[in-house]
mmCIF file of C-alpha atoms in Angstrom:
data_model
loop_
_atom_site.group_PDB
_atom_site.id
_atom_site.type_symbol
_atom_site.label_atom_id
_atom_site.label_comp_id
_atom_site.label_asym_id
_atom_site.label_seq_id
_atom_site.Cartn_x
_atom_site.Cartn_y
_atom_site.Cartn_z
ATOM 1 C CA UNK A 1 30.693 -37.125 65.610
ATOM 2 C CA UNK A 2 29.979 -34.526 62.998
ATOM 3 C CA UNK A 3 33.300 -32.796 63.112
ATOM 4 C CA UNK A 4 35.447 -32.257 60.049
ATOM 5 C CA UNK A 5 38.556 -30.536 59.259
ATOM 6 C CA UNK A 6 39.057 -28.292 56.339
ATOM 7 C CA UNK A 7 41.938 -29.530 54.065
ATOM 8 C CA UNK A 8 42.774 -25.898 52.854
ATOM 9 C CA UNK A 9 45.976 -24.617 54.424
ATOM 10 C CA UNK A 10 48.519 -21.919 54.293
ATOM 11 C CA UNK A 11 48.378 -18.107 54.943
ATOM 12 C CA UNK A 12 45.067 -16.385 54.310
ATOM 13 C CA UNK A 13 43.801 -12.908 54.321
ATOM 14 C CA UNK A 14 41.259 -11.839 56.968
ATOM 15 C CA UNK A 15 38.697 -11.615 54.210
ATOM 16 C CA UNK A 16 39.331 -15.077 52.843
ATOM 17 C CA UNK A 17 39.373 -16.579 56.425
ATOM 18 C CA UNK A 18 36.124 -14.933 57.138
ATOM 19 C CA UNK A 19 34.668 -16.280 53.992
ATOM 20 C CA UNK A 20 35.948 -19.804 54.660
ATOM 21 C CA UNK A 21 34.557 -19.704 58.084
ATOM 22 C CA UNK A 22 31.047 -18.824 56.691
ATOM 23 C CA UNK A 23 31.402 -21.677 54.286
ATOM 24 C CA UNK A 24 32.480 -24.126 57.025
ATOM 25 C CA UNK A 25 29.610 -23.122 59.174
ATOM 26 C CA UNK A 26 27.230 -23.852 56.146
ATOM 27 C CA UNK A 27 28.880 -27.146 55.418
ATOM 28 C CA UNK A 28 28.648 -28.165 59.181
ATOM 29 C CA UNK A 29 24.943 -27.496 58.876
ATOM 30 C CA UNK A 30 24.741 -29.640 55.902
ATOM 31 C CA UNK A 31 26.272 -32.346 57.908
ATOM 32 C CA UNK A 32 23.881 -32.089 60.743
ATOM 33 C CA UNK A 33 20.676 -32.015 58.846
ATOM 34 C CA UNK A 34 21.772 -34.706 56.555
ATOM 35 C CA UNK A 35 22.434 -36.915 59.691
ATOM 36 C CA UNK A 36 18.631 -36.579 60.362
ATOM 37 C CA UNK A 37 17.440 -36.696 56.693
ATOM 38 C CA UNK A 38 19.132 -39.654 55.511
ATOM 39 C CA UNK A 39 17.687 -41.805 58.344
ATOM 40 C CA UNK A 40 14.270 -40.484 57.669
ATOM 41 C CA UNK A 41 14.563 -41.396 53.979
ATOM 42 C CA UNK A 42 15.951 -44.890 54.730
ATOM 43 C CA UNK A 43 13.053 -45.485 57.124
ATOM 44 C CA UNK A 44 10.520 -44.409 54.558
ATOM 45 C CA UNK A 45 11.903 -44.323 50.940
ATOM 46 C CA UNK A 46 10.136 -41.910 48.810
ATOM 47 C CA UNK A 47 10.726 -38.677 46.881
ATOM 48 C CA UNK A 48 11.393 -35.306 48.704
ATOM 49 C CA UNK A 49 11.451 -32.839 46.015
ATOM 50 C CA UNK A 50 10.515 -29.384 47.529
ATOM 51 C CA UNK A 51 8.603 -27.851 50.479
ATOM 52 C CA UNK A 52 7.286 -24.460 51.172
ATOM 53 C CA UNK A 53 8.137 -25.151 54.926
ATOM 54 C CA UNK A 54 11.291 -26.977 54.472
ATOM 55 C CA UNK A 55 9.775 -30.279 55.567
ATOM 56 C CA UNK A 56 10.589 -32.524 52.578
ATOM 57 C CA UNK A 57 8.952 -35.570 54.350
ATOM 58 C CA UNK A 58 5.587 -34.224 53.715
ATOM 59 C CA UNK A 59 6.051 -34.490 50.001
ATOM 60 C CA UNK A 60 3.676 -37.124 48.776
ATOM 61 C CA UNK A 61 5.538 -39.067 46.110
ATOM 62 C CA UNK A 62 6.384 -42.726 46.155
ATOM 63 C CA UNK A 63 9.929 -43.877 45.483
ATOM 64 C CA UNK A 64 8.838 -45.872 42.296
ATOM 65 C CA UNK A 65 6.638 -43.199 40.912
ATOM 66 C CA UNK A 66 7.871 -41.958 37.410
ATOM 67 C CA UNK A 67 8.267 -38.423 38.610
ATOM 68 C CA UNK A 68 10.640 -39.253 41.377
ATOM 69 C CA UNK A 69 13.903 -37.662 40.368
ATOM 70 C CA UNK A 70 15.035 -36.322 43.707
ATOM 71 C CA UNK A 71 15.715 -39.125 46.244
ATOM 72 C CA UNK A 72 19.283 -39.180 45.443
ATOM 73 C CA UNK A 73 19.990 -35.554 46.417
ATOM 74 C CA UNK A 74 19.694 -36.858 49.991
ATOM 75 C CA UNK A 75 21.891 -39.922 49.344
ATOM 76 C CA UNK A 76 24.438 -37.712 47.688
ATOM 77 C CA UNK A 77 24.597 -35.422 50.625
ATOM 78 C CA UNK A 78 24.991 -38.404 52.875
ATOM 79 C CA UNK A 79 27.773 -39.755 50.890
ATOM 80 C CA UNK A 80 29.641 -36.470 50.921
ATOM 81 C CA UNK A 81 29.005 -36.428 54.581
ATOM 82 C CA UNK A 82 30.481 -39.913 55.122
ATOM 83 C CA UNK A 83 33.572 -38.981 52.999
ATOM 84 C CA UNK A 84 34.240 -35.612 54.815
ATOM 85 C CA UNK A 85 33.039 -36.330 58.466
ATOM 86 C CA UNK A 86 34.150 -40.025 58.328
ATOM 87 C CA UNK A 87 31.071 -41.126 60.344
ATOM 88 C CA UNK A 88 29.883 -44.513 59.209
ATOM 89 C CA UNK A 89 26.323 -43.837 60.040
ATOM 90 C CA UNK A 90 25.825 -41.910 56.852
ATOM 91 C CA UNK A 91 27.069 -44.900 54.866
ATOM 92 C CA UNK A 92 24.934 -47.463 56.713
ATOM 93 C CA UNK A 93 21.844 -45.488 56.383
ATOM 94 C CA UNK A 94 22.394 -44.915 52.583
ATOM 95 C CA UNK A 95 23.002 -48.690 52.060
ATOM 96 C CA UNK A 96 19.663 -49.420 53.540
ATOM 97 C CA UNK A 97 18.146 -48.023 50.425
ATOM 98 C CA UNK A 98 20.156 -50.455 47.984
ATOM 99 C CA UNK A 99 17.079 -52.820 47.478
ATOM 100 C CA UNK A 100 14.921 -49.934 46.320
ATOM 101 C CA UNK A 101 17.444 -48.663 43.962
ATOM 102 C CA UNK A 102 17.886 -52.116 42.383
ATOM 103 C CA UNK A 103 14.226 -52.639 42.032
ATOM 104 C CA UNK A 104 13.599 -49.204 40.408
ATOM 105 C CA UNK A 105 15.683 -50.191 37.359
ATOM 106 C CA UNK A 106 14.897 -53.928 37.371
ATOM 107 C CA UNK A 107 11.327 -54.341 38.236
ATOM 108 C CA UNK A 108 9.764 -50.792 37.597
ATOM 109 C CA UNK A 109 12.144 -49.638 34.755
ATOM 110 C CA UNK A 110 9.403 -49.137 32.288
ATOM 111 C CA UNK A 111 8.055 -46.305 34.348
ATOM 112 C CA UNK A 112 11.484 -44.481 34.869
ATOM 113 C CA UNK A 113 12.079 -41.152 33.304
ATOM 114 C CA UNK A 114 15.340 -39.823 31.890
ATOM 115 C CA UNK A 115 16.531 -38.644 35.278
ATOM 116 C CA UNK A 116 18.331 -41.852 36.074
ATOM 117 C CA UNK A 117 21.517 -39.788 36.038
ATOM 118 C CA UNK A 118 20.411 -37.568 38.980
ATOM 119 C CA UNK A 119 19.220 -40.875 40.715
ATOM 120 C CA UNK A 120 22.117 -43.136 40.126
ATOM 121 C CA UNK A 121 25.108 -41.002 39.742
ATOM 122 C CA UNK A 122 24.358 -39.841 43.380
ATOM 123 C CA UNK A 123 23.671 -43.379 44.592
ATOM 124 C CA UNK A 124 25.014 -46.489 42.919
ATOM 125 C CA UNK A 125 27.875 -44.864 40.963
ATOM 126 C CA UNK A 126 28.860 -42.796 44.059
ATOM 127 C CA UNK A 127 28.895 -45.742 46.448
ATOM 128 C CA UNK A 128 30.867 -47.801 43.922
ATOM 129 C CA UNK A 129 33.417 -45.067 43.523
ATOM 130 C CA UNK A 130 33.859 -44.475 47.309
ATOM 131 C CA UNK A 131 33.705 -48.253 48.319
ATOM 132 C CA UNK A 132 34.461 -50.391 45.250
ATOM 133 C CA UNK A 133 31.481 -52.561 45.891
ATOM 134 C CA UNK A 134 30.810 -54.326 42.561
ATOM 135 C CA UNK A 135 27.039 -54.758 43.309
ATOM 136 C CA UNK A 136 26.462 -50.993 43.092
ATOM 137 C CA UNK A 137 28.545 -50.976 39.875
ATOM 138 C CA UNK A 138 26.037 -53.499 38.464
ATOM 139 C CA UNK A 139 23.059 -51.515 39.416
ATOM 140 C CA UNK A 140 24.710 -48.250 38.021
ATOM 141 C CA UNK A 141 25.343 -50.013 34.723
ATOM 142 C CA UNK A 142 21.744 -51.363 34.573
ATOM 143 C CA UNK A 143 20.526 -47.720 35.099
ATOM 144 C CA UNK A 144 22.658 -46.527 32.428
ATOM 145 C CA UNK A 145 21.033 -49.283 30.014
ATOM 146 C CA UNK A 146 17.490 -48.150 31.030
ATOM 147 C CA UNK A 147 18.463 -44.492 30.351
ATOM 148 C CA UNK A 148 20.099 -45.530 26.933
ATOM 149 C CA UNK A 149 16.748 -47.244 25.984
ATOM 150 C CA UNK A 150 15.097 -43.634 26.003
ATOM 151 C CA UNK A 151 17.331 -42.567 23.277
ATOM 152 C CA UNK A 152 15.331 -41.799 20.102
ATOM 153 C CA UNK A 153 17.549 -42.776 17.186
ATOM 154 C CA UNK A 154 16.033 -40.790 14.391
ATOM 155 C CA UNK A 155 16.064 -37.559 16.376
ATOM 156 C CA UNK A 156 19.345 -37.974 18.336
ATOM 157 C CA UNK A 157 17.766 -37.097 21.697
ATOM 158 C CA UNK A 158 16.900 -38.754 24.896
ATOM 159 C CA UNK A 159 13.208 -38.444 25.612
ATOM 160 C CA UNK A 160 12.595 -36.730 28.823
ATOM 161 C CA UNK A 161 9.273 -37.932 30.293
ATOM 162 C CA UNK A 162 6.561 -40.409 29.752
ATOM 163 C CA UNK A 163 6.674 -44.263 29.554
ATOM 164 C CA UNK A 164 8.493 -45.394 26.266
ATOM 165 C CA UNK A 165 5.599 -47.749 25.492
ATOM 166 C CA UNK A 166 3.273 -44.754 25.439
ATOM 167 C CA UNK A 167 3.589 -42.818 22.196
ATOM 168 C CA UNK A 168 0.227 -40.984 22.182
ATOM 169 C CA UNK A 169 1.206 -38.406 24.931
ATOM 170 C CA UNK A 170 2.145 -34.817 25.146
ATOM 171 C CA UNK A 171 5.729 -35.918 26.215
ATOM 172 C CA UNK A 172 6.403 -37.836 23.047
ATOM 173 C CA UNK A 173 9.146 -36.001 21.105
ATOM 174 C CA UNK A 174 10.103 -33.986 24.193
ATOM 175 C CA UNK A 175 13.652 -33.412 25.504
ATOM 176 C CA UNK A 176 14.505 -30.896 28.269
ATOM 177 C CA UNK A 177 17.838 -29.013 29.176
ATOM 178 C CA UNK A 178 17.978 -30.764 32.576
ATOM 179 C CA UNK A 179 19.099 -33.899 30.679
ATOM 180 C CA UNK A 180 22.728 -32.636 30.336
ATOM 181 C CA UNK A 181 23.133 -33.642 33.941
ATOM 182 C CA UNK A 182 22.087 -37.049 33.175
ATOM 183 C CA UNK A 183 24.743 -37.750 30.602
ATOM 184 C CA UNK A 184 27.629 -38.336 33.064
ATOM 185 C CA UNK A 185 25.882 -41.640 33.905
ATOM 186 C CA UNK A 186 26.317 -42.814 30.418
ATOM 187 C CA UNK A 187 29.854 -41.561 30.204
ATOM 188 C CA UNK A 188 30.815 -43.341 33.379
ATOM 189 C CA UNK A 189 28.981 -46.518 32.064
ATOM 190 C CA UNK A 190 30.971 -46.273 28.734
ATOM 191 C CA UNK A 191 34.250 -46.233 30.689
ATOM 192 C CA UNK A 192 33.275 -48.950 33.080
ATOM 193 C CA UNK A 193 31.859 -51.341 30.544
ATOM 194 C CA UNK A 194 33.798 -50.554 27.522
ATOM 195 C CA UNK A 195 30.450 -50.265 25.507
ATOM 196 C CA UNK A 196 30.785 -47.460 23.134
ATOM 197 C CA UNK A 197 27.069 -47.235 22.817
ATOM 198 C CA UNK A 198 26.689 -45.252 26.064
ATOM 199 C CA UNK A 199 29.310 -42.769 24.960
ATOM 200 C CA UNK A 200 27.757 -42.326 21.547
ATOM 201 C CA UNK A 201 24.345 -41.631 22.976
ATOM 202 C CA UNK A 202 25.656 -38.981 25.326
ATOM 203 C CA UNK A 203 27.533 -37.304 22.677
ATOM 204 C CA UNK A 204 24.684 -37.332 20.191
ATOM 205 C CA UNK A 205 22.310 -35.844 22.773
ATOM 206 C CA UNK A 206 24.766 -33.217 23.893
ATOM 207 C CA UNK A 207 25.301 -32.204 20.271
ATOM 208 C CA UNK A 208 21.519 -31.949 19.677
ATOM 209 C CA UNK A 209 21.170 -29.940 22.782
ATOM 210 C CA UNK A 210 23.877 -27.638 21.644
ATOM 211 C CA UNK A 211 22.300 -27.264 18.299
ATOM 212 C CA UNK A 212 18.860 -26.595 19.179
ATOM 213 C CA UNK A 213 18.488 -25.509 22.891
ATOM 214 C CA UNK A 214 21.219 -22.836 22.867
ATOM 215 C CA UNK A 215 20.052 -19.636 21.264
ATOM 216 C CA UNK A 216 22.343 -17.268 19.505
ATOM 217 C CA UNK A 217 22.396 -15.003 22.481
ATOM 218 C CA UNK A 218 23.469 -17.815 24.662
ATOM 219 C CA UNK A 219 20.140 -18.085 26.451
ATOM 220 C CA UNK A 220 18.466 -21.558 26.457
ATOM 221 C CA UNK A 221 15.229 -23.135 25.885
ATOM 222 C CA UNK A 222 13.936 -25.171 28.709
ATOM 223 C CA UNK A 223 12.559 -27.982 26.371
ATOM 224 C CA UNK A 224 12.456 -28.767 22.848
ATOM 225 C CA UNK A 225 10.061 -30.739 20.486
ATOM 226 C CA UNK A 226 10.783 -33.229 17.722
ATOM 227 C CA UNK A 227 8.478 -35.008 15.592
ATOM 228 C CA UNK A 228 7.882 -38.361 17.431
ATOM 229 C CA UNK A 229 7.895 -40.399 14.077
ATOM 230 C CA UNK A 230 10.495 -38.545 11.884
ATOM 231 C CA UNK A 231 12.760 -36.967 14.391
ATOM 232 C CA UNK A 232 12.628 -33.679 12.671
ATOM 233 C CA UNK A 233 12.914 -30.614 14.997
ATOM 234 C CA UNK A 234 9.710 -28.666 15.723
ATOM 235 C CA UNK A 235 10.632 -25.944 18.045
ATOM 236 C CA UNK A 236 11.183 -24.718 21.552
ATOM 237 C CA UNK A 237 8.797 -25.397 24.463
ATOM 238 C CA UNK A 238 8.576 -24.654 28.190
ATOM 239 C CA UNK A 239 7.590 -26.509 31.334
ATOM 240 C CA UNK A 240 9.712 -24.800 34.093
ATOM 241 C CA UNK A 241 10.469 -21.211 32.812
ATOM 242 C CA UNK A 242 8.319 -18.049 32.368
ATOM 243 C CA UNK A 243 7.667 -18.735 28.769
ATOM 244 C CA UNK A 244 8.844 -20.581 25.687
ATOM 245 C CA UNK A 245 11.043 -17.698 24.667
ATOM 246 C CA UNK A 246 12.293 -16.950 28.204
ATOM 247 C CA UNK A 247 15.642 -17.683 29.973
ATOM 248 C CA UNK A 248 14.973 -19.842 32.877
ATOM 249 C CA UNK A 249 17.879 -19.482 35.394
ATOM 250 C CA UNK A 250 17.993 -22.923 36.630
ATOM 251 C CA UNK A 251 17.967 -24.327 33.089
ATOM 252 C CA UNK A 252 20.819 -21.983 32.189
ATOM 253 C CA UNK A 253 22.785 -23.523 35.266
ATOM 254 C CA UNK A 254 22.017 -27.076 34.138
ATOM 255 C CA UNK A 255 23.408 -26.299 30.803
ATOM 256 C CA UNK A 256 26.642 -24.579 32.161
ATOM 257 C CA UNK A 257 27.370 -27.521 34.313
ATOM 258 C CA UNK A 258 26.189 -30.182 31.947
ATOM 259 C CA UNK A 259 28.278 -28.912 29.097
ATOM 260 C CA UNK A 260 31.436 -28.496 31.343
ATOM 261 C CA UNK A 261 30.987 -32.088 32.527
ATOM 262 C CA UNK A 262 30.591 -33.268 28.850
ATOM 263 C CA UNK A 263 33.815 -31.723 28.093
ATOM 264 C CA UNK A 264 35.437 -33.473 31.163
ATOM 265 C CA UNK A 265 34.481 -36.780 29.589
ATOM 266 C CA UNK A 266 35.071 -36.098 25.876
ATOM 267 C CA UNK A 267 37.763 -33.367 25.709
ATOM 268 C CA UNK A 268 35.616 -31.857 22.937
ATOM 269 C CA UNK A 269 36.354 -28.180 22.955
ATOM 270 C CA UNK A 270 32.899 -27.206 21.670
ATOM 271 C CA UNK A 271 31.453 -28.261 24.983
ATOM 272 C CA UNK A 272 33.806 -26.264 26.952
ATOM 273 C CA UNK A 273 33.331 -23.320 24.638
ATOM 274 C CA UNK A 274 29.558 -23.519 25.161
ATOM 275 C CA UNK A 275 29.727 -23.821 28.917
ATOM 276 C CA UNK A 276 32.027 -20.720 29.045
ATOM 277 C CA UNK A 277 29.708 -18.742 26.930
ATOM 278 C CA UNK A 278 26.673 -19.851 28.801
ATOM 279 C CA UNK A 279 28.484 -18.883 32.064
ATOM 280 C CA UNK A 280 29.267 -15.416 30.808
ATOM 281 C CA UNK A 281 25.704 -14.932 29.737
ATOM 282 C CA UNK A 282 24.506 -15.971 33.138
ATOM 283 C CA UNK A 283 26.932 -13.613 34.979
ATOM 284 C CA UNK A 284 25.786 -10.774 32.736
ATOM 285 C CA UNK A 285 22.218 -11.283 33.836
ATOM 286 C CA UNK A 286 23.034 -10.966 37.672
ATOM 287 C CA UNK A 287 21.976 -7.764 39.532
ATOM 288 C CA UNK A 288 23.028 -6.261 42.716
ATOM 289 C CA UNK A 289 21.236 -9.031 44.750
ATOM 290 C CA UNK A 290 23.679 -11.521 43.145
ATOM 291 C CA UNK A 291 21.279 -14.464 43.459
ATOM 292 C CA UNK A 292 19.559 -14.663 40.063
ATOM 293 C CA UNK A 293 15.915 -14.091 39.411
ATOM 294 C CA UNK A 294 14.132 -17.417 38.606
ATOM 295 C CA UNK A 295 13.804 -16.328 34.987
ATOM 296 C CA UNK A 296 16.086 -13.824 33.408
ATOM 297 C CA UNK A 297 13.340 -12.572 31.006
ATOM 298 C CA UNK A 298 10.611 -11.921 33.547
ATOM 299 C CA UNK A 299 8.221 -9.124 32.612
ATOM 300 C CA UNK A 300 8.701 -5.783 34.483
ATOM 301 C CA UNK A 301 5.449 -6.009 36.266
ATOM 302 C CA UNK A 302 6.244 -9.309 37.911
ATOM 303 C CA UNK A 303 8.103 -9.737 41.240
ATOM 304 C CA UNK A 304 11.724 -10.662 40.875
ATOM 305 C CA UNK A 305 11.768 -13.840 42.811
ATOM 306 C CA UNK A 306 15.135 -15.371 43.438
ATOM 307 C CA UNK A 307 16.166 -18.751 42.772
ATOM 308 C CA UNK A 308 18.949 -19.937 45.227
ATOM 309 C CA UNK A 309 19.013 -23.494 43.751
ATOM 310 C CA UNK A 310 19.984 -21.949 40.315
ATOM 311 C CA UNK A 311 22.726 -19.995 42.102
ATOM 312 C CA UNK A 312 24.081 -23.215 43.786
ATOM 313 C CA UNK A 313 24.073 -25.166 40.439
ATOM 314 C CA UNK A 314 25.858 -22.352 38.597
ATOM 315 C CA UNK A 315 28.534 -22.188 41.226
ATOM 316 C CA UNK A 316 29.161 -25.899 40.668
ATOM 317 C CA UNK A 317 29.305 -25.189 36.851
ATOM 318 C CA UNK A 318 31.667 -22.247 37.471
ATOM 319 C CA UNK A 319 33.896 -24.528 39.626
ATOM 320 C CA UNK A 320 34.118 -27.077 36.797
ATOM 321 C CA UNK A 321 35.265 -24.321 34.516
ATOM 322 C CA UNK A 322 37.810 -23.087 36.925
ATOM 323 C CA UNK A 323 38.964 -26.702 37.151
ATOM 324 C CA UNK A 324 39.676 -26.533 33.470
ATOM 325 C CA UNK A 325 41.483 -23.317 33.970
ATOM 326 C CA UNK A 326 39.184 -21.189 31.601
ATOM 327 C CA UNK A 327 36.980 -19.274 33.953
ATOM 328 C CA UNK A 328 37.801 -15.611 33.583
ATOM 329 C CA UNK A 329 37.960 -13.080 36.523
ATOM 330 C CA UNK A 330 34.249 -12.203 36.283
ATOM 331 C CA UNK A 331 33.143 -15.780 36.470
ATOM 332 C CA UNK A 332 35.495 -16.399 39.335
ATOM 333 C CA UNK A 333 34.162 -13.348 41.184
ATOM 334 C CA UNK A 334 30.630 -14.321 40.519
ATOM 335 C CA UNK A 335 31.320 -17.929 41.767
ATOM 336 C CA UNK A 336 32.693 -16.617 45.095
ATOM 337 C CA UNK A 337 30.038 -13.806 45.493
ATOM 338 C CA UNK A 338 27.128 -16.300 44.864
ATOM 339 C CA UNK A 339 28.414 -18.966 47.199
ATOM 340 C CA UNK A 340 29.001 -16.347 49.917
ATOM 341 C CA UNK A 341 25.487 -14.999 49.562
ATOM 342 C CA UNK A 342 23.802 -18.473 49.706
ATOM 343 C CA UNK A 343 25.728 -19.478 52.716
ATOM 344 C CA UNK A 344 24.366 -16.441 54.560
ATOM 345 C CA UNK A 345 21.293 -16.024 56.953
ATOM 346 C CA UNK A 346 19.609 -14.433 54.091
ATOM 347 C CA UNK A 347 19.362 -17.769 52.328
ATOM 348 C CA UNK A 348 20.192 -20.431 54.691
ATOM 349 C CA UNK A 349 17.799 -21.777 57.568
ATOM 350 C CA UNK A 350 20.052 -22.736 60.483
ATOM 351 C CA UNK A 351 17.089 -24.040 62.483
ATOM 352 C CA UNK A 352 17.995 -27.648 63.382
ATOM 353 C CA UNK A 353 14.350 -28.589 63.524
ATOM 354 C CA UNK A 354 13.748 -27.751 59.810
ATOM 355 C CA UNK A 355 14.897 -30.481 57.331
ATOM 356 C CA UNK A 356 15.500 -28.009 54.458
ATOM 357 C CA UNK A 357 18.612 -25.886 54.146
ATOM 358 C CA UNK A 358 18.543 -23.514 51.343
ATOM 359 C CA UNK A 359 15.583 -20.842 51.299
ATOM 360 C CA UNK A 360 14.124 -18.944 48.446
ATOM 361 C CA UNK A 361 14.444 -21.430 45.677
ATOM 362 C CA UNK A 362 11.824 -21.429 42.983
ATOM 363 C CA UNK A 363 9.952 -24.186 41.260
ATOM 364 C CA UNK A 364 8.245 -23.602 38.030
ATOM 365 C CA UNK A 365 4.535 -24.615 38.077
ATOM 366 C CA UNK A 366 4.213 -25.472 34.336
ATOM 367 C CA UNK A 367 2.278 -22.505 33.487
ATOM 368 C CA UNK A 368 4.810 -19.768 33.457
ATOM 369 C CA UNK A 369 4.701 -19.007 37.155
ATOM 370 C CA UNK A 370 6.832 -20.028 40.097
ATOM 371 C CA UNK A 371 6.506 -20.829 43.710
ATOM 372 C CA UNK A 372 9.107 -20.143 46.502
ATOM 373 C CA UNK A 373 10.187 -23.149 48.305
ATOM 374 C CA UNK A 374 13.126 -25.150 49.877
ATOM 375 C CA UNK A 375 14.486 -27.657 47.183
ATOM 376 C CA UNK A 376 16.394 -30.943 47.772
ATOM 377 C CA UNK A 377 18.417 -30.144 44.606
ATOM 378 C CA UNK A 378 19.283 -26.710 46.018
ATOM 379 C CA UNK A 379 20.497 -28.191 49.327
ATOM 380 C CA UNK A 380 22.636 -30.846 47.425
ATOM 381 C CA UNK A 381 24.238 -28.565 45.052
ATOM 382 C CA UNK A 382 25.131 -26.144 47.926
ATOM 383 C CA UNK A 383 26.733 -28.856 49.749
ATOM 384 C CA UNK A 384 28.621 -29.959 46.593
ATOM 385 C CA UNK A 385 29.864 -26.499 45.944
ATOM 386 C CA UNK A 386 31.035 -25.903 49.618
ATOM 387 C CA UNK A 387 32.816 -29.388 49.633
ATOM 388 C CA UNK A 388 34.687 -28.372 46.397
ATOM 389 C CA UNK A 389 35.715 -25.038 47.738
ATOM 390 C CA UNK A 390 36.614 -26.272 51.153
ATOM 391 C CA UNK A 391 38.172 -29.647 50.423
ATOM 392 C CA UNK A 392 38.674 -29.606 46.657
ATOM 393 C CA UNK A 393 36.360 -32.822 46.787
ATOM 394 C CA UNK A 394 35.970 -35.050 43.800
ATOM 395 C CA UNK A 395 32.432 -34.978 42.374
ATOM 396 C CA UNK A 396 30.248 -37.965 41.985
ATOM 397 C CA UNK A 397 29.107 -36.961 38.367
#
């Protein structure tokens, strides 16, 4: 039932065959755990962001809560599993969630944050791309419209968090680097609907991110503040990294992949150049362990905790650069080394009783520290990276 066949063919060296065998073993585990996880999510729709033990279903956050940005990492994995394993169970369980996704952007949309891209690219858009079902196209376009409503015209950015009808809050005037991964939803909507508004918002936000988030040394701010009334830039901020001036590894990975995807939609060379420079910076910060520390600017007296989720996301970004044929030998070597490392026993939990897959990810706690956990996003991007390497699978973004 969960068998799949690699589409790679032709002669291979012993090293390459061994590497592919490790990746296939890890991908098969993703299929097996997704089989159980997607049914549990469909039975009880809610968020499953992270867990110290790997049991995401202990995470106490409702599906409609404003902070839920993670449910679709499970659906994205299920849809990849359906495509590669050709087992209709995965699609059937995913479709059980359709009313919930529709209600989140029709009934509860005032409480929805900017992460509609994470939520709907890996659900409604993905289902539409795979099945052609117009009802999911409609929900995806509605999600893009709600995301577009978060665009602050006089500052050229998409507000990250907080209800849009609440101006007197710490989140007013705030944008974060993660939003680069939400822009593909707007680009998709522009192509599907013909509405130039979606494209313009995506480009204006990407330009603002490139101008203010990326430092001269190609490190990145996690977040940036703008005056809520005038839109004038105020300065960098931080919610997930070690400090305002630090270089949060997962944020850097979001930026690499996000700018590479922006280039894929716009053909604007400045986005590809930014992604390449950020990737080179990321690789230059890696050490002998290969998997990055959770923040590249940790003080010497702090433990070098690793973030396997940042590694998985970076691999996907490197793959996108490779697809555009501009990844240099160092980036290509890092891509393989990172994926090989996070596909090993050092970072994967092969216990079938544990819902989580990728160990030793880090979650920023908002005060400059991190906690080690399994993360649903780490699992998703690991599976996406494996699918691309093994099958040259198309992405949902």
